[in-house]
JSON list of C-alpha atoms in Angstrom, two decimals:
[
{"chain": "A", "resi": 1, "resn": "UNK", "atom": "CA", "xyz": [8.76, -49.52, -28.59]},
{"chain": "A", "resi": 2, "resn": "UNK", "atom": "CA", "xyz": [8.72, -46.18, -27.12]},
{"chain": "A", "resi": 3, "resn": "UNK", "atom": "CA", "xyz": [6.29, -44.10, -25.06]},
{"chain": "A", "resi": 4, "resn": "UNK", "atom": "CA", "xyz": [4.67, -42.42, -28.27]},
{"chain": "A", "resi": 5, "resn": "UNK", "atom": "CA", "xyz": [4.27, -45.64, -29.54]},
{"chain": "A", "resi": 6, "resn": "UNK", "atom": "CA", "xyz": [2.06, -47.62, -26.82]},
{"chain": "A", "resi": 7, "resn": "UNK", "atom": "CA", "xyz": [0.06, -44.30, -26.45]},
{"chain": "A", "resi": 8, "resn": "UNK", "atom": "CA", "xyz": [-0.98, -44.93, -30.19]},
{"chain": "A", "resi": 9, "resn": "UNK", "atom": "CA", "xyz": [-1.63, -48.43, -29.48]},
{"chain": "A", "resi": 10, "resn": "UNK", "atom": "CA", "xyz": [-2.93, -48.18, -26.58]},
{"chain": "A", "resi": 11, "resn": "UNK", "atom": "CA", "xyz": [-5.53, -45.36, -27.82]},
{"chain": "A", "resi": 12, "resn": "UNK", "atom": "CA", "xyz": [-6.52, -47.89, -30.61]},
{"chain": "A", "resi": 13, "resn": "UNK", "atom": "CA", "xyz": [-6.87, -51.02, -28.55]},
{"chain": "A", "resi": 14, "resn": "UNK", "atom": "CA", "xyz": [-9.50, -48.64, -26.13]},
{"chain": "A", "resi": 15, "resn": "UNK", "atom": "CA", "xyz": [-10.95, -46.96, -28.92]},
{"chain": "A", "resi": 16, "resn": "UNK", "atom": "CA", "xyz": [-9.97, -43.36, -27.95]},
{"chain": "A", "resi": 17, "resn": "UNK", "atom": "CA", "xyz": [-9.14, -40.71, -30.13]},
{"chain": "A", "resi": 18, "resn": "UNK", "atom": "CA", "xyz": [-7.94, -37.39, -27.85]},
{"chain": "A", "resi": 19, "resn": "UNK", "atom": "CA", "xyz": [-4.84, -35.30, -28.11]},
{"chain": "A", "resi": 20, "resn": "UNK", "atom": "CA", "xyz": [-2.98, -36.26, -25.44]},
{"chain": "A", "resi": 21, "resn": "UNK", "atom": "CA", "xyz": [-0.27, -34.17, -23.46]},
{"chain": "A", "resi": 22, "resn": "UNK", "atom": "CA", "xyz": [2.06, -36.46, -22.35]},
{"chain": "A", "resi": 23, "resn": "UNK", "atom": "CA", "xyz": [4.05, -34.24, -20.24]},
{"chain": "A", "resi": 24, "resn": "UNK", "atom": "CA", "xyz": [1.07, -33.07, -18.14]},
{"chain": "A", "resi": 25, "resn": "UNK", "atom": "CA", "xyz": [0.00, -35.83, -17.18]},
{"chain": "A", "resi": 26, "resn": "UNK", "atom": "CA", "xyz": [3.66, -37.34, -15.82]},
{"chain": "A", "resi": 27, "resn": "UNK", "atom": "CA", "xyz": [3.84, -33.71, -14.33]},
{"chain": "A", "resi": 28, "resn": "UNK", "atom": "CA", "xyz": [0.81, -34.32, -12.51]},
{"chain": "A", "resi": 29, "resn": "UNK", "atom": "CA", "xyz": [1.67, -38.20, -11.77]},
{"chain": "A", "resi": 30, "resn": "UNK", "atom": "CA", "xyz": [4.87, -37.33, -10.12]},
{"chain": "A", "resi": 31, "resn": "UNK", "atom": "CA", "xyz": [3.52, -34.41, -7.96]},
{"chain": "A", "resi": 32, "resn": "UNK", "atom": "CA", "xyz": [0.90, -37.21, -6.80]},
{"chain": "A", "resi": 33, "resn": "UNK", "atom": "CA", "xyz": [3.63, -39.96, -6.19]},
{"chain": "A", "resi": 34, "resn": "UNK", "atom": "CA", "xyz": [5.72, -37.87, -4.38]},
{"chain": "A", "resi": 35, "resn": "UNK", "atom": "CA", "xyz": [3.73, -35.65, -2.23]},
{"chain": "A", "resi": 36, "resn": "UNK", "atom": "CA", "xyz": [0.74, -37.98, -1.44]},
{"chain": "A", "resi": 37, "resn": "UNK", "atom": "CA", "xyz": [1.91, -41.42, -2.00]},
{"chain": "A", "resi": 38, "resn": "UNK", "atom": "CA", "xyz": [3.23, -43.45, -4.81]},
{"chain": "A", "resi": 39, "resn": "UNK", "atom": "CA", "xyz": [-0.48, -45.16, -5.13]},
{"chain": "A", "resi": 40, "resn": "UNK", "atom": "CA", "xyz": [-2.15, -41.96, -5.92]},
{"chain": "A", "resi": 41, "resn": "UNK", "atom": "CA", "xyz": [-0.41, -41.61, -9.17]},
{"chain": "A", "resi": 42, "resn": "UNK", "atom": "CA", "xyz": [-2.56, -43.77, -11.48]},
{"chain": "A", "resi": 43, "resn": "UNK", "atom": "CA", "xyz": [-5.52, -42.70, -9.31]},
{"chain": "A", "resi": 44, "resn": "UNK", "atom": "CA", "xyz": [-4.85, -39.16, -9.53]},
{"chain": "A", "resi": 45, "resn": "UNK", "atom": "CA", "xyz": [-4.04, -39.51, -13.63]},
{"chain": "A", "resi": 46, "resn": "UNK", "atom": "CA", "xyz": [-7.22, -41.77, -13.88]},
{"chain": "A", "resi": 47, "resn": "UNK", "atom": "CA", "xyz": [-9.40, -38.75, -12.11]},
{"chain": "A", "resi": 48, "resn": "UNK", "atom": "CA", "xyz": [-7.88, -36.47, -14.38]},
{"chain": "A", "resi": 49, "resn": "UNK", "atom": "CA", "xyz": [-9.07, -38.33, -17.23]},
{"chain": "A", "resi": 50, "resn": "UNK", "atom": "CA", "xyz": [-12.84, -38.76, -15.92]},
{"chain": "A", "resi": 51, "resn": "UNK", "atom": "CA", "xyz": [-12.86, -35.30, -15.26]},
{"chain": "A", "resi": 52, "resn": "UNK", "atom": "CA", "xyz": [-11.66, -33.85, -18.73]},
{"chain": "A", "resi": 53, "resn": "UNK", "atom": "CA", "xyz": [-13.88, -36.57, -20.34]},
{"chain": "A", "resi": 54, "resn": "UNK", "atom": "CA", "xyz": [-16.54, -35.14, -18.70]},
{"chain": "A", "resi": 55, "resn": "UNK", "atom": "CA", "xyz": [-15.79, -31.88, -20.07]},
{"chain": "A", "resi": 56, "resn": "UNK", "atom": "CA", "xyz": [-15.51, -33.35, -23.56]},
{"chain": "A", "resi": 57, "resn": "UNK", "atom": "CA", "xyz": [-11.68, -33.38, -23.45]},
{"chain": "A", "resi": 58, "resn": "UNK", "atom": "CA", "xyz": [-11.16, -30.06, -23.61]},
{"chain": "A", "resi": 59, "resn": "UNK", "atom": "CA", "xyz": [-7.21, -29.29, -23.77]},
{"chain": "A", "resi": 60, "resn": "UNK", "atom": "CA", "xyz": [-7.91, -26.15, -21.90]},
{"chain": "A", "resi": 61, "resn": "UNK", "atom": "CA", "xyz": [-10.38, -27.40, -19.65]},
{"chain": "A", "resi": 62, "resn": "UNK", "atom": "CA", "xyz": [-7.82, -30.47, -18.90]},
{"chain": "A", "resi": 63, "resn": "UNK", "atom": "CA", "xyz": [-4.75, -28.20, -18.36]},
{"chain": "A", "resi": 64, "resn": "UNK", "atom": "CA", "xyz": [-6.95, -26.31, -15.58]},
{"chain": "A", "resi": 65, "resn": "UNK", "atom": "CA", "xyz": [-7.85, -29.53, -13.86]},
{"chain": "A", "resi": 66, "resn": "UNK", "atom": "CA", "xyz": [-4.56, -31.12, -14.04]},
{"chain": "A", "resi": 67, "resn": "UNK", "atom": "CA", "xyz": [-3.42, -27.76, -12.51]},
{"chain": "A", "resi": 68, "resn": "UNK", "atom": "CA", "xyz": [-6.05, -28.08, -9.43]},
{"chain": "A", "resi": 69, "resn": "UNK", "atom": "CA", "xyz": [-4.38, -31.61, -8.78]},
{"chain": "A", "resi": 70, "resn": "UNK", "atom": "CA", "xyz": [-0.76, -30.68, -9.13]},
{"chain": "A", "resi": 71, "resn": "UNK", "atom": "CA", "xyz": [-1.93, -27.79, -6.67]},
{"chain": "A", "resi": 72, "resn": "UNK", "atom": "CA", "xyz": [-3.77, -30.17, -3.77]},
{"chain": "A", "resi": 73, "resn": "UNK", "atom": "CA", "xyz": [-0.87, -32.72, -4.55]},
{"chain": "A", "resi": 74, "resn": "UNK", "atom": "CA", "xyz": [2.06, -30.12, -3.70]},
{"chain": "A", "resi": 75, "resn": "UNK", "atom": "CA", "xyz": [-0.28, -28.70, -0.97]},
{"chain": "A", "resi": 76, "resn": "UNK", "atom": "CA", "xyz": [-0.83, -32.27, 0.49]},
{"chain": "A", "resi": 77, "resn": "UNK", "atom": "CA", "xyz": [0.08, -32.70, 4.55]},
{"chain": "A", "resi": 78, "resn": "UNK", "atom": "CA", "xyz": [2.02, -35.57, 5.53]},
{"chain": "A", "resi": 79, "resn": "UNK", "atom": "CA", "xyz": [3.21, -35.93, 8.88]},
{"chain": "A", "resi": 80, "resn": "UNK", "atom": "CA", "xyz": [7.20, -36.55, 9.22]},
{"chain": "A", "resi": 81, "resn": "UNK", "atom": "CA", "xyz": [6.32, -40.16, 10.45]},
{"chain": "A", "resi": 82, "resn": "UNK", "atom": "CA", "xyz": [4.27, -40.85, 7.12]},
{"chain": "A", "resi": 83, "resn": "UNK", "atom": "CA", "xyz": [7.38, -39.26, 5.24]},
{"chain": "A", "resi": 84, "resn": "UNK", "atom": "CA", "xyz": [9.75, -41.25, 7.04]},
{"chain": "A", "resi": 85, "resn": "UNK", "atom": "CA", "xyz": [7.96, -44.78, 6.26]},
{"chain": "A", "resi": 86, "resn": "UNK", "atom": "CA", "xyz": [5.71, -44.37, 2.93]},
{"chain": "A", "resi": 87, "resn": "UNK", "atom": "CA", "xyz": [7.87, -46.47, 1.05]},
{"chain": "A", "resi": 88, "resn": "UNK", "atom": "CA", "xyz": [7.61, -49.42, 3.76]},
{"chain": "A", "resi": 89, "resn": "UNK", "atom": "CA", "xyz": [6.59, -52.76, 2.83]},
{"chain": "A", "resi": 90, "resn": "UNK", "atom": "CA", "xyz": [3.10, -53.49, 4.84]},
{"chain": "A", "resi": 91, "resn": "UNK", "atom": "CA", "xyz": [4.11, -57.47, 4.68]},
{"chain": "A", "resi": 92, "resn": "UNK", "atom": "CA", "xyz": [7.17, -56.92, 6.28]},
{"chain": "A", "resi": 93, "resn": "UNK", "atom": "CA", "xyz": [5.97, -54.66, 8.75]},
{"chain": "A", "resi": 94, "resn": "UNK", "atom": "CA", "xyz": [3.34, -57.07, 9.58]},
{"chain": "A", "resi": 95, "resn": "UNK", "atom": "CA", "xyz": [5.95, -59.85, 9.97]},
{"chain": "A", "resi": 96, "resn": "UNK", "atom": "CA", "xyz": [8.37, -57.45, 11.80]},
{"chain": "A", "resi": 97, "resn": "UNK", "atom": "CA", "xyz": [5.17, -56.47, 14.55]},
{"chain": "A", "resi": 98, "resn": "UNK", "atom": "CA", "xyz": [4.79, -60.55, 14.43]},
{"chain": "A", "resi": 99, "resn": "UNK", "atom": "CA", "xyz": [8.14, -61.15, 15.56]},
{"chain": "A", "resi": 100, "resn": "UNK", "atom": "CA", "xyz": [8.27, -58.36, 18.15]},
{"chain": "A", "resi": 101, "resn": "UNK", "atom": "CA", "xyz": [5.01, -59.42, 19.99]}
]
């Protein structure tokens, strides 16, 4: 099964019937994974989708807000110290701090 394919079922199972552009959206998901943090992907995507529903799904009006996010994503501040350790485990480093105290 391919990506096309579980968009179709997927949009069946949830009773949705939009044209979707798959590209945009993975743009936008991998500006928000890798200049915010890997957890603001499938936030950021699910925003995206509230938003344009709320503007009836307009293709046009969706492109413009996806283009907002990607914006604020790529503008997004991160200090060098949450660069250096945003992909760190927070168990381990809880276990790690355990063992050092």
């Amino acid at each position: 099964m391919n990506l096309h394919d579980w968009i179709d079922e997927l949009s069946d199972a949830l009773d949705v019937d939009v044209d979707l552009d798959e590209a945009l959206i993975l743009d936008l998901a991998r500006d928000a994974a890798h200049n915010v943090a890997r957890p603001a992907a499938p936030i950021t995507t699910f925003l995206l989708g509230y938003a344009a529903a709320r503007h009836d799904a307009d293709p046009d009006q969706t492109e413009r807000l996806a283009a907002v996010a990607a914006d604020l994503a790529q503008r997004w501040d991160k200090s060098a110290d949450a660069i250096a350790h945003e992909d760190d485990d927070p168990e381990v480093e809880e276990e790690l701090e355990a063992l050092e105290a």
